[in-house]
Amino acid sequence: MQIQNIIDGHSIDPIDNRWIDVFEPANGKFYATLANSNEADVNKAVEAAESAFEEWSNFTIAKRSEILMNIAHAIESQLDSLAAAESKDNGKPLSLAAKVDIPRAADNFRFFAHAITQFASESHESIGLKTINYTLRHPIGIVGCISPWNLPLYLFTWKIAPALAAGNCVIAKPSEITPMTAFLLGKICLESGLPKGVLNILNGLGSSVGQAIVSHPKIKAISFTGGTQTGAQIAATAAPKFKKLSLELGGKNPNLIFEDCDYDKMLNTTLRSSFSNQGQICLCGSRIFVERSIYNKFKTDFVNAVKSLNVGHPSDPQTDIGALVSDSHLQKVKRYIDMAPSEGGKILCGGDIKIISGFEEGYYLNPCVIEIDNNACRLNQEEIFGPVVTLMPFDSEKEALDLANSVSYGLSASVWTNNLNRSMRLSEKLESGIVWVNTWMQRDLRTPFGGTKDSGVGREGGFEALRFFTEPKNICINYSD
Ligand code: TXE
């Protein structure tokens, strides 16, 4: 299998004819080659996007919306094959891909197909001066969308759907580790009536093709989701060129559990927020802080629940936890687990490599719970991004808040309490872009999504995304005689 680029409506080989190997996490075997593109391919894609822009940006809103809706329907009609491709490429349970990733990819297109029909710009009347201002919101032109490997199609479509809805032409790059479903989507888009050149998909390494997208003078905005270090590098390249930037980066999210919460609901949800997608979601609650009065009970119940999770082949319907995305990522996660003793941590369960019979070379790890005695340790300060959580008790609301905020990240936080005033106080003071009270990862696509501190810059979702992907221009008319 060869995963090519999609430029100007055609699947084509990279200009230099260089390729990268792609591996299947469930068995560690090579299964596809991927275009290893570079600056020359980016130039070609930008030319295609430039020629497509005039027509696409002048399509009526109704027509654009109809095409995005066609894409949503086509994704749904191919749900089974897309879910199978996603699971094979990423190692996530097939059931998760079929229930969450692929339906959400369709939802992203459906949502922005509707949102663009409701998106309006402002007008300001300067009363007494016979002046009216109105704002035009035109597409930016050519925009770059760069996405990661943890939720491949879900996050790829989260960026390109609003970019296209707003009338831009897109140069998109999926992660080189999980490129398959983006390639399949490229074909779906063409079959659904998206004109050629409007969406160009380039494959390859971040350091070459990714960097070339970020540097290209005609790509005026970059929407990126990925690691914090990569985000910093992208910002350093794009800022001197005055590009618009939306960066959704890492997280080290706190989970604050108070004695007065709904215990069973909290326990089930905390299991999910810790280990869904092998813990490889930027929103996972990786630091669990529990009020001391219920700490021992929680520790026992949680560890027992974690031990009952099934680690297995992604296609097995009994599997709760599949394979990690790559060997190098598995090694990174393992290095953190191995540092537990020297960082004051005690492993309560898991953390060892799991061998699945018949798939011995796959990247499996037993989910790991580590009890720690200080929030300043590396396990609690650095993003591990795997099936690893830490536990620590707290004695007061103030201490819980301090622990939650004492970290460089600020993406999301969960609070478990039935005390309304406490939930309001904490929601106000937690330093994060998103706070969940008595829930986790419940998403309404209209809400602003993103983080503060080292978790990123800007917000996506709803009209925030459409504002990001448009350029406002104010027109001021004076109509006095
Ligand atoms: O991601 P990268 P990596 C975190 C997680 C993980 C760490 C590193 O902690 O362990 O990041 O993961 C492209 N210019 N998250 O190294 O490199 C790259 O090709 C332009 C959190 O795999 O950030 C890919 O398409 N693009 C996270 C995308 O950036 C570049 C999700 C993301 O890859 C580039 C994933 C460059 N210089 C990892 N360098 C989240 N927030 O959800 C790389 N890329």
Tab-separated table of C-alpha atoms in Angstrom, residues 37-439:
chain	number	residue	atom	x	y	z
A	37	SER	CA	7.377	15.221	0.743
A	38	ASN	CA	9.376	18.416	0.911
A	39	GLU	CA	9.287	22.080	-0.041
A	40	ALA	CA	8.867	21.356	-3.761
A	41	ASP	CA	5.654	19.431	-3.058
A	42	VAL	CA	4.414	22.293	-0.871
A	43	ASN	CA	5.071	24.747	-3.717
A	44	LYS	CA	3.079	22.561	-6.075
A	45	ALA	CA	0.178	22.313	-3.605
A	46	VAL	CA	0.196	26.079	-3.054
A	47	GLU	CA	-0.025	26.651	-6.833
A	48	ALA	CA	-3.044	24.332	-6.994
A	49	ALA	CA	-4.664	26.064	-4.026
A	50	GLU	CA	-4.034	29.488	-5.552
A	51	SER	CA	-5.780	28.567	-8.775
A	52	ALA	CA	-8.732	27.012	-6.930
A	53	PHE	CA	-9.251	29.898	-4.492
A	54	GLU	CA	-11.111	32.371	-6.713
A	55	GLU	CA	-13.855	29.905	-7.606
A	56	TRP	CA	-14.174	28.249	-4.187
A	57	SER	CA	-14.307	31.488	-2.216
A	58	ASN	CA	-17.090	32.713	-4.491
A	59	PHE	CA	-19.271	29.638	-4.130
A	60	THR	CA	-22.479	30.604	-2.352
A	61	ILE	CA	-22.696	29.707	1.315
A	62	ALA	CA	-25.478	27.277	0.444
A	63	LYS	CA	-23.303	25.478	-2.095
A	64	ARG	CA	-20.303	25.252	0.239
A	65	SER	CA	-22.549	23.983	3.002
A	66	GLU	CA	-24.058	21.354	0.700
A	67	ILE	CA	-20.633	19.998	-0.255
A	68	LEU	CA	-19.531	19.767	3.384
A	69	MET	CA	-22.760	17.936	4.161
A	70	ASN	CA	-22.062	15.498	1.301
A	71	ILE	CA	-18.670	14.805	2.848
A	72	ALA	CA	-20.282	14.148	6.255
A	73	HIS	CA	-22.696	11.653	4.687
A	74	ALA	CA	-19.916	9.937	2.750
A	75	ILE	CA	-17.852	9.518	5.940
A	76	GLU	CA	-20.859	7.955	7.645
A	77	SER	CA	-21.537	5.620	4.774
A	78	GLN	CA	-17.925	4.407	4.947
A	79	LEU	CA	-17.837	4.238	8.742
A	80	ASP	CA	-16.797	0.586	8.966
A	81	SER	CA	-13.889	0.804	6.557
A	82	LEU	CA	-12.669	4.130	7.969
A	83	ALA	CA	-12.847	2.799	11.543
A	84	ALA	CA	-10.897	-0.312	10.532
A	85	ALA	CA	-8.256	1.841	8.825
A	86	GLU	CA	-7.982	4.148	11.843
A	87	SER	CA	-7.624	1.281	14.288
A	88	LYS	CA	-4.977	-0.445	12.160
A	89	ASP	CA	-2.992	2.766	11.712
A	90	ASN	CA	-3.175	4.014	15.309
A	91	GLY	CA	-3.599	0.911	17.493
A	92	LYS	CA	-6.784	2.208	19.132
A	93	PRO	CA	-9.629	-0.258	19.798
A	94	LEU	CA	-11.771	-0.714	16.702
A	95	SER	CA	-14.847	-0.202	18.881
A	96	LEU	CA	-13.550	3.255	19.904
A	97	ALA	CA	-12.777	4.270	16.326
A	98	ALA	CA	-16.278	3.157	15.256
A	99	LYS	CA	-18.042	4.799	18.197
A	100	VAL	CA	-16.046	8.004	18.594
A	101	ASP	CA	-13.394	8.901	16.012
A	102	ILE	CA	-15.214	8.381	12.733
A	103	PRO	CA	-18.672	9.611	13.831
A	104	ARG	CA	-16.974	12.724	15.204
A	105	ALA	CA	-15.196	13.289	11.871
A	106	ALA	CA	-18.611	13.264	10.166
A	107	ASP	CA	-19.997	15.534	12.921
A	108	ASN	CA	-17.201	18.043	12.333
A	109	PHE	CA	-18.229	18.427	8.695
A	110	ARG	CA	-21.944	18.467	9.516
A	111	PHE	CA	-21.451	21.010	12.282
A	112	PHE	CA	-19.488	23.478	10.131
A	113	ALA	CA	-21.833	22.936	7.175
A	114	HIS	CA	-24.553	24.334	9.470
A	115	ALA	CA	-22.393	26.858	11.330
A	116	ILE	CA	-21.359	28.699	8.176
A	117	THR	CA	-25.012	29.343	7.319
A	118	GLN	CA	-25.415	31.076	10.710
A	119	PHE	CA	-22.107	32.962	10.760
A	120	ALA	CA	-22.614	36.717	10.447
A	121	SER	CA	-20.382	39.729	10.690
A	122	GLU	CA	-20.958	42.808	12.825
A	123	SER	CA	-22.218	46.303	12.069
A	124	HIS	CA	-21.711	49.312	14.355
A	125	GLU	CA	-23.755	52.449	14.004
A	126	SER	CA	-22.013	55.544	15.438
A	127	ILE	CA	-25.113	57.307	16.681
A	128	GLY	CA	-25.103	61.120	16.298
A	129	LEU	CA	-22.264	61.044	13.756
A	130	LYS	CA	-24.224	59.719	10.772
A	131	THR	CA	-21.687	56.981	10.412
A	132	ILE	CA	-22.048	53.280	10.032
A	133	ASN	CA	-19.325	50.684	10.224
A	134	TYR	CA	-19.721	47.177	8.949
A	135	THR	CA	-17.280	44.313	8.997
A	136	LEU	CA	-16.499	42.037	6.101
A	137	ARG	CA	-15.209	38.585	6.999
A	138	HIS	CA	-13.495	37.147	3.980
A	139	PRO	CA	-11.561	33.899	3.811
A	140	ILE	CA	-7.855	34.292	4.506
A	141	GLY	CA	-6.799	32.541	1.287
A	142	ILE	CA	-4.533	29.531	1.690
A	143	VAL	CA	-4.258	28.084	5.183
A	144	GLY	CA	-2.188	25.276	6.687
A	145	CYS	CA	-3.657	22.600	8.955
A	146	ILE	CA	-1.252	20.277	10.770
A	147	SER	CA	-2.613	17.485	12.936
A	148	PRO	CA	-1.279	14.779	15.282
A	149	TRP	CA	-1.552	10.997	15.560
A	150	ASN	CA	-3.720	10.448	18.627
A	151	LEU	CA	-7.130	11.209	17.085
A	152	PRO	CA	-6.101	11.227	13.438
A	153	LEU	CA	-9.276	11.809	11.408
A	154	TYR	CA	-11.145	13.449	14.300
A	155	LEU	CA	-8.571	16.254	14.665
A	156	PHE	CA	-7.744	16.509	10.957
A	157	THR	CA	-11.404	17.229	10.149
A	158	TRP	CA	-11.774	19.520	13.197
A	159	LYS	CA	-9.402	21.883	11.393
A	160	ILE	CA	-10.165	21.479	7.718
A	161	ALA	CA	-13.974	21.569	8.033
A	162	PRO	CA	-14.101	25.167	9.397
A	163	ALA	CA	-11.247	26.251	7.100
A	164	LEU	CA	-13.187	25.037	4.055
A	165	ALA	CA	-16.541	26.296	5.342
A	166	ALA	CA	-15.048	29.782	5.616
A	167	GLY	CA	-13.996	29.639	1.951
A	168	ASN	CA	-10.278	28.965	2.257
A	169	CYS	CA	-8.140	26.574	0.285
A	170	VAL	CA	-6.234	24.215	2.522
A	171	ILE	CA	-2.805	22.627	2.626
A	172	ALA	CA	-3.182	19.904	5.231
A	173	LYS	CA	-0.655	17.564	6.772
A	174	PRO	CA	-1.662	14.591	8.908
A	175	SER	CA	0.865	12.976	11.223
A	176	GLU	CA	3.398	10.777	9.443
A	177	ILE	CA	2.670	8.141	12.092
A	178	THR	CA	-1.059	7.865	11.249
A	179	PRO	CA	-1.641	9.161	7.695
A	180	MET	CA	-4.136	6.597	6.395
A	181	THR	CA	-7.590	8.030	7.095
A	182	ALA	CA	-6.617	11.538	5.932
A	183	PHE	CA	-5.617	10.015	2.592
A	184	LEU	CA	-8.963	8.169	2.386
A	185	LEU	CA	-10.762	11.391	3.302
A	186	GLY	CA	-9.005	13.227	0.465
A	187	LYS	CA	-10.634	10.847	-1.979
A	188	ILE	CA	-14.023	11.148	-0.258
A	189	CYS	CA	-13.867	14.946	-0.543
A	190	LEU	CA	-13.230	14.810	-4.289
A	191	GLU	CA	-16.091	12.332	-4.782
A	192	SER	CA	-18.378	14.583	-2.722
A	193	GLY	CA	-18.015	17.555	-5.066
A	194	LEU	CA	-15.159	19.506	-3.469
A	195	PRO	CA	-13.407	21.156	-6.429
A	196	LYS	CA	-9.835	20.068	-7.105
A	197	GLY	CA	-7.120	22.136	-5.480
A	198	VAL	CA	-9.350	23.251	-2.615
A	199	LEU	CA	-8.016	20.605	-0.220
A	200	ASN	CA	-4.451	19.435	-0.794
A	201	ILE	CA	-3.052	16.767	1.514
A	202	LEU	CA	0.692	16.530	1.897
A	203	ASN	CA	2.398	13.683	3.667
A	204	GLY	CA	5.778	13.419	5.297
A	205	LEU	CA	7.868	14.472	8.235
A	206	GLY	CA	7.176	17.492	10.399
A	207	SER	CA	10.766	18.634	10.122
A	208	SER	CA	10.633	18.810	6.306
A	209	VAL	CA	7.157	19.137	4.811
A	210	GLY	CA	5.603	20.460	8.052
A	211	GLN	CA	8.276	23.096	8.371
A	212	ALA	CA	7.877	24.009	4.681
A	213	ILE	CA	4.137	24.568	5.160
A	214	VAL	CA	4.714	26.797	8.179
A	215	SER	CA	7.411	28.797	6.335
A	216	HIS	CA	5.632	29.241	2.997
A	217	PRO	CA	4.947	32.950	2.416
A	218	LYS	CA	1.589	32.330	0.719
A	219	ILE	CA	0.167	30.232	3.565
A	220	LYS	CA	-1.212	32.945	5.800
A	221	ALA	CA	-2.558	31.024	8.785
A	222	ILE	CA	-1.559	27.849	10.587
A	223	SER	CA	-3.800	25.723	12.748
A	224	PHE	CA	-1.736	23.156	14.621
A	225	THR	CA	-2.427	20.460	17.195
A	226	GLY	CA	0.498	18.553	18.650
A	227	GLY	CA	3.279	18.680	21.187
A	228	THR	CA	4.194	21.861	23.078
A	229	GLN	CA	7.801	21.872	21.850
A	230	THR	CA	6.680	21.559	18.243
A	231	GLY	CA	4.168	24.356	18.850
A	232	ALA	CA	6.966	26.612	20.089
A	233	GLN	CA	9.020	25.865	16.987
A	234	ILE	CA	6.062	26.578	14.708
A	235	ALA	CA	5.388	29.857	16.512
A	236	ALA	CA	9.057	30.864	16.137
A	237	THR	CA	8.868	30.284	12.381
A	238	ALA	CA	5.438	31.797	11.774
A	239	ALA	CA	5.460	34.837	14.074
A	240	PRO	CA	8.111	36.893	12.180
A	241	LYS	CA	6.072	36.323	9.014
A	242	PHE	CA	2.977	37.680	10.839
A	243	LYS	CA	0.890	34.588	10.254
A	244	LYS	CA	-2.280	33.909	12.171
A	245	LEU	CA	-1.698	31.019	14.568
A	246	SER	CA	-3.930	28.652	16.456
A	247	LEU	CA	-1.974	26.218	18.616
A	248	GLU	CA	-3.595	23.394	20.550
A	249	LEU	CA	-0.781	21.786	22.528
A	250	GLY	CA	-0.195	19.411	25.397
A	251	GLY	CA	-1.896	19.035	28.743
A	252	LYS	CA	-1.270	17.747	32.250
A	253	ASN	CA	-4.817	17.909	33.408
A	254	PRO	CA	-5.858	17.733	37.067
A	255	ASN	CA	-8.796	15.723	38.314
A	256	LEU	CA	-10.021	17.082	41.690
A	257	ILE	CA	-12.147	14.580	43.591
A	258	PHE	CA	-14.034	15.678	46.720
A	259	GLU	CA	-15.707	13.475	49.307
A	260	ASP	CA	-19.157	14.903	48.484
A	261	CYS	CA	-19.165	13.761	44.838
A	262	ASP	CA	-21.362	11.119	43.248
A	263	TYR	CA	-18.820	8.361	43.890
A	264	ASP	CA	-19.834	5.695	41.353
A	265	LYS	CA	-20.258	8.155	38.522
A	266	MET	CA	-16.882	9.692	39.409
A	267	LEU	CA	-15.112	6.318	39.540
A	268	ASN	CA	-16.410	5.165	36.134
A	269	THR	CA	-15.664	8.480	34.477
A	270	THR	CA	-12.211	8.726	36.040
A	271	LEU	CA	-11.363	5.335	34.591
A	272	ARG	CA	-12.269	6.689	31.149
A	273	SER	CA	-10.581	10.041	31.601
A	274	SER	CA	-7.383	8.229	32.603
A	275	PHE	CA	-7.136	5.524	29.965
A	276	SER	CA	-9.355	6.239	26.938
A	277	ASN	CA	-7.360	5.903	23.744
A	278	GLN	CA	-4.471	4.447	25.793
A	279	GLY	CA	-4.275	7.756	27.676
A	280	GLN	CA	-3.236	9.470	24.457
A	281	ILE	CA	-5.734	12.337	24.511
A	282	CYS	CA	-4.613	15.856	25.343
A	283	LEU	CA	-7.685	16.080	27.632
A	284	CYS	CA	-6.964	12.969	29.684
A	285	GLY	CA	-6.911	13.635	33.422
A	286	SER	CA	-3.418	12.444	34.225
A	287	ARG	CA	-3.031	13.949	37.725
A	288	ILE	CA	-5.656	12.644	40.136
A	289	PHE	CA	-5.993	14.516	43.443
A	290	VAL	CA	-8.381	13.031	46.023
A	291	GLU	CA	-9.691	14.477	49.291
A	292	ARG	CA	-7.916	12.619	52.103
A	293	SER	CA	-11.125	11.351	53.766
A	294	ILE	CA	-11.886	9.114	50.739
A	295	TYR	CA	-8.324	8.670	49.476
A	296	ASN	CA	-7.757	5.079	50.643
A	297	LYS	CA	-11.171	3.909	49.474
A	298	PHE	CA	-10.641	5.533	46.090
A	299	LYS	CA	-7.150	4.098	45.768
A	300	THR	CA	-8.389	0.549	46.375
A	301	ASP	CA	-11.441	0.822	44.114
A	302	PHE	CA	-9.597	2.592	41.327
A	303	VAL	CA	-6.641	0.210	41.244
A	304	ASN	CA	-9.031	-2.783	41.214
A	305	ALA	CA	-10.964	-1.229	38.334
A	306	VAL	CA	-7.757	-0.511	36.403
A	307	LYS	CA	-6.586	-4.104	36.874
A	308	SER	CA	-9.832	-5.311	35.326
A	309	LEU	CA	-9.280	-3.392	32.070
A	310	ASN	CA	-8.518	-5.628	29.091
A	311	VAL	CA	-5.363	-4.819	27.188
A	312	GLY	CA	-5.598	-6.535	23.834
A	313	HIS	CA	-5.580	-6.489	20.080
A	314	PRO	CA	-7.526	-3.462	18.802
A	315	SER	CA	-9.918	-5.578	16.736
A	316	ASP	CA	-10.971	-7.734	19.708
A	317	PRO	CA	-14.388	-6.447	20.908
A	318	GLN	CA	-13.359	-7.208	24.523
A	319	THR	CA	-10.391	-4.822	24.324
A	320	ASP	CA	-10.497	-1.684	26.489
A	321	ILE	CA	-6.894	-0.651	25.861
A	322	GLY	CA	-5.213	-1.259	22.516
A	323	ALA	CA	-1.642	-0.625	21.413
A	324	LEU	CA	0.295	2.599	21.879
A	325	VAL	CA	0.883	4.462	18.657
A	326	SER	CA	4.549	3.674	18.016
A	327	ASP	CA	7.558	1.925	19.434
A	328	SER	CA	9.303	5.228	20.150
A	329	HIS	CA	6.240	6.541	21.982
A	330	LEU	CA	6.016	3.318	24.005
A	331	GLN	CA	9.668	3.777	24.973
A	332	LYS	CA	9.016	7.396	25.989
A	333	VAL	CA	6.104	6.385	28.233
A	334	LYS	CA	8.127	3.523	29.691
A	335	ARG	CA	10.998	5.879	30.554
A	336	TYR	CA	8.608	7.951	32.680
A	337	ILE	CA	7.291	4.868	34.462
A	338	ASP	CA	10.840	3.725	35.156
A	339	MET	CA	11.694	7.031	36.795
A	340	ALA	CA	8.901	6.563	39.399
A	341	PRO	CA	11.148	5.357	42.266
A	342	SER	CA	13.645	8.201	41.845
A	343	GLU	CA	10.800	10.764	41.618
A	344	GLY	CA	9.170	9.636	44.876
A	345	GLY	CA	6.517	7.514	43.138
A	346	LYS	CA	5.177	4.073	44.058
A	347	ILE	CA	3.718	1.959	41.259
A	348	LEU	CA	0.359	0.599	42.431
A	349	CYS	CA	-0.370	-1.401	39.286
A	350	GLY	CA	0.670	-1.921	35.645
A	351	GLY	CA	3.417	-0.114	33.806
A	352	ASP	CA	4.907	-3.296	32.384
A	353	ILE	CA	4.946	-4.321	28.727
A	354	LYS	CA	2.062	-6.620	27.886
A	355	ILE	CA	2.723	-9.451	25.458
A	356	ILE	CA	-0.315	-10.406	23.397
A	357	SER	CA	-0.071	-13.912	22.011
A	358	GLY	CA	0.212	-13.844	18.226
A	359	PHE	CA	1.084	-10.125	18.265
A	360	GLU	CA	4.278	-10.230	20.309
A	361	GLU	CA	5.856	-7.255	18.504
A	362	GLY	CA	2.889	-4.922	19.192
A	363	TYR	CA	3.261	-1.865	21.417
A	364	TYR	CA	1.175	-2.876	24.448
A	365	LEU	CA	1.490	-1.581	27.986
A	366	ASN	CA	-0.516	-2.445	31.103
A	367	PRO	CA	-2.291	0.679	32.431
A	368	CYS	CA	-0.307	2.186	35.241
A	369	VAL	CA	-1.267	3.976	38.465
A	370	ILE	CA	1.492	5.675	40.448
A	371	GLU	CA	1.084	7.080	43.930
A	372	ILE	CA	3.218	10.155	44.461
A	373	ASP	CA	4.049	12.383	47.382
A	374	ASN	CA	4.836	15.666	45.642
A	375	ASN	CA	3.325	17.537	42.750
A	376	ALA	CA	6.694	18.975	41.698
A	377	CYS	CA	8.047	15.612	40.497
A	378	ARG	CA	8.581	15.118	36.772
A	379	LEU	CA	5.741	12.571	36.626
A	380	ASN	CA	3.336	15.356	37.570
A	381	GLN	CA	4.933	18.203	35.659
A	382	GLU	CA	5.658	16.703	32.221
A	383	GLU	CA	3.224	15.333	29.685
A	384	ILE	CA	3.576	11.542	29.495
A	385	PHE	CA	0.653	11.045	27.091
A	386	GLY	CA	0.119	7.362	27.747
A	387	PRO	CA	-1.823	4.985	30.030
A	388	VAL	CA	-0.266	6.409	33.187
A	389	VAL	CA	-1.894	8.431	35.983
A	390	THR	CA	-0.687	9.608	39.358
A	391	LEU	CA	-2.614	9.706	42.647
A	392	MET	CA	-2.105	12.102	45.522
A	393	PRO	CA	-4.302	13.123	48.510
A	394	PHE	CA	-5.210	16.698	49.500
A	395	ASP	CA	-6.627	18.185	52.692
A	396	SER	CA	-8.443	21.353	51.653
A	397	GLU	CA	-10.060	23.063	48.692
A	398	LYS	CA	-7.272	25.623	48.650
A	399	GLU	CA	-4.597	22.938	48.545
A	400	ALA	CA	-6.447	21.156	45.717
A	401	LEU	CA	-6.542	24.379	43.713
A	402	ASP	CA	-2.839	25.076	44.297
A	403	LEU	CA	-1.906	21.563	43.223
A	404	ALA	CA	-4.062	21.833	40.105
A	405	ASN	CA	-2.575	25.162	39.040
A	406	SER	CA	1.055	24.388	39.897
A	407	VAL	CA	1.981	23.157	36.445
A	408	SER	CA	3.017	24.858	33.221
A	409	TYR	CA	0.056	23.457	31.248
A	410	GLY	CA	-3.519	24.747	31.255
A	411	LEU	CA	-5.745	22.757	28.941
A	412	SER	CA	-8.534	21.194	30.988
A	413	ALA	CA	-9.517	20.257	34.540
A	414	SER	CA	-12.230	18.085	36.089
A	415	VAL	CA	-13.918	18.806	39.398
A	416	TRP	CA	-15.975	16.186	41.229
A	417	THR	CA	-18.233	17.669	43.916
A	418	ASN	CA	-21.918	18.145	44.609
A	419	ASN	CA	-21.244	21.415	46.397
A	420	LEU	CA	-22.431	24.018	43.912
A	421	ASN	CA	-20.562	26.936	45.452
A	422	ARG	CA	-17.327	24.986	45.535
A	423	SER	CA	-17.692	23.978	41.900
A	424	MET	CA	-18.266	27.627	40.952
A	425	ARG	CA	-15.324	28.874	43.034
A	426	LEU	CA	-12.948	26.327	41.526
A	427	SER	CA	-14.201	26.795	37.952
A	428	GLU	CA	-13.403	30.478	38.272
A	429	LYS	CA	-9.888	29.957	39.649
A	430	LEU	CA	-8.617	26.935	37.743
A	431	GLU	CA	-6.021	27.991	35.169
A	432	SER	CA	-7.283	26.088	32.155
A	433	GLY	CA	-9.217	26.599	28.947
A	434	ILE	CA	-11.871	24.041	29.872
A	435	VAL	CA	-13.352	22.954	33.214
A	436	TRP	CA	-15.591	19.932	33.523
A	437	VAL	CA	-17.784	19.640	36.608
A	438	ASN	CA	-18.968	16.098	37.350
A	439	THR	CA	-18.171	14.963	33.831
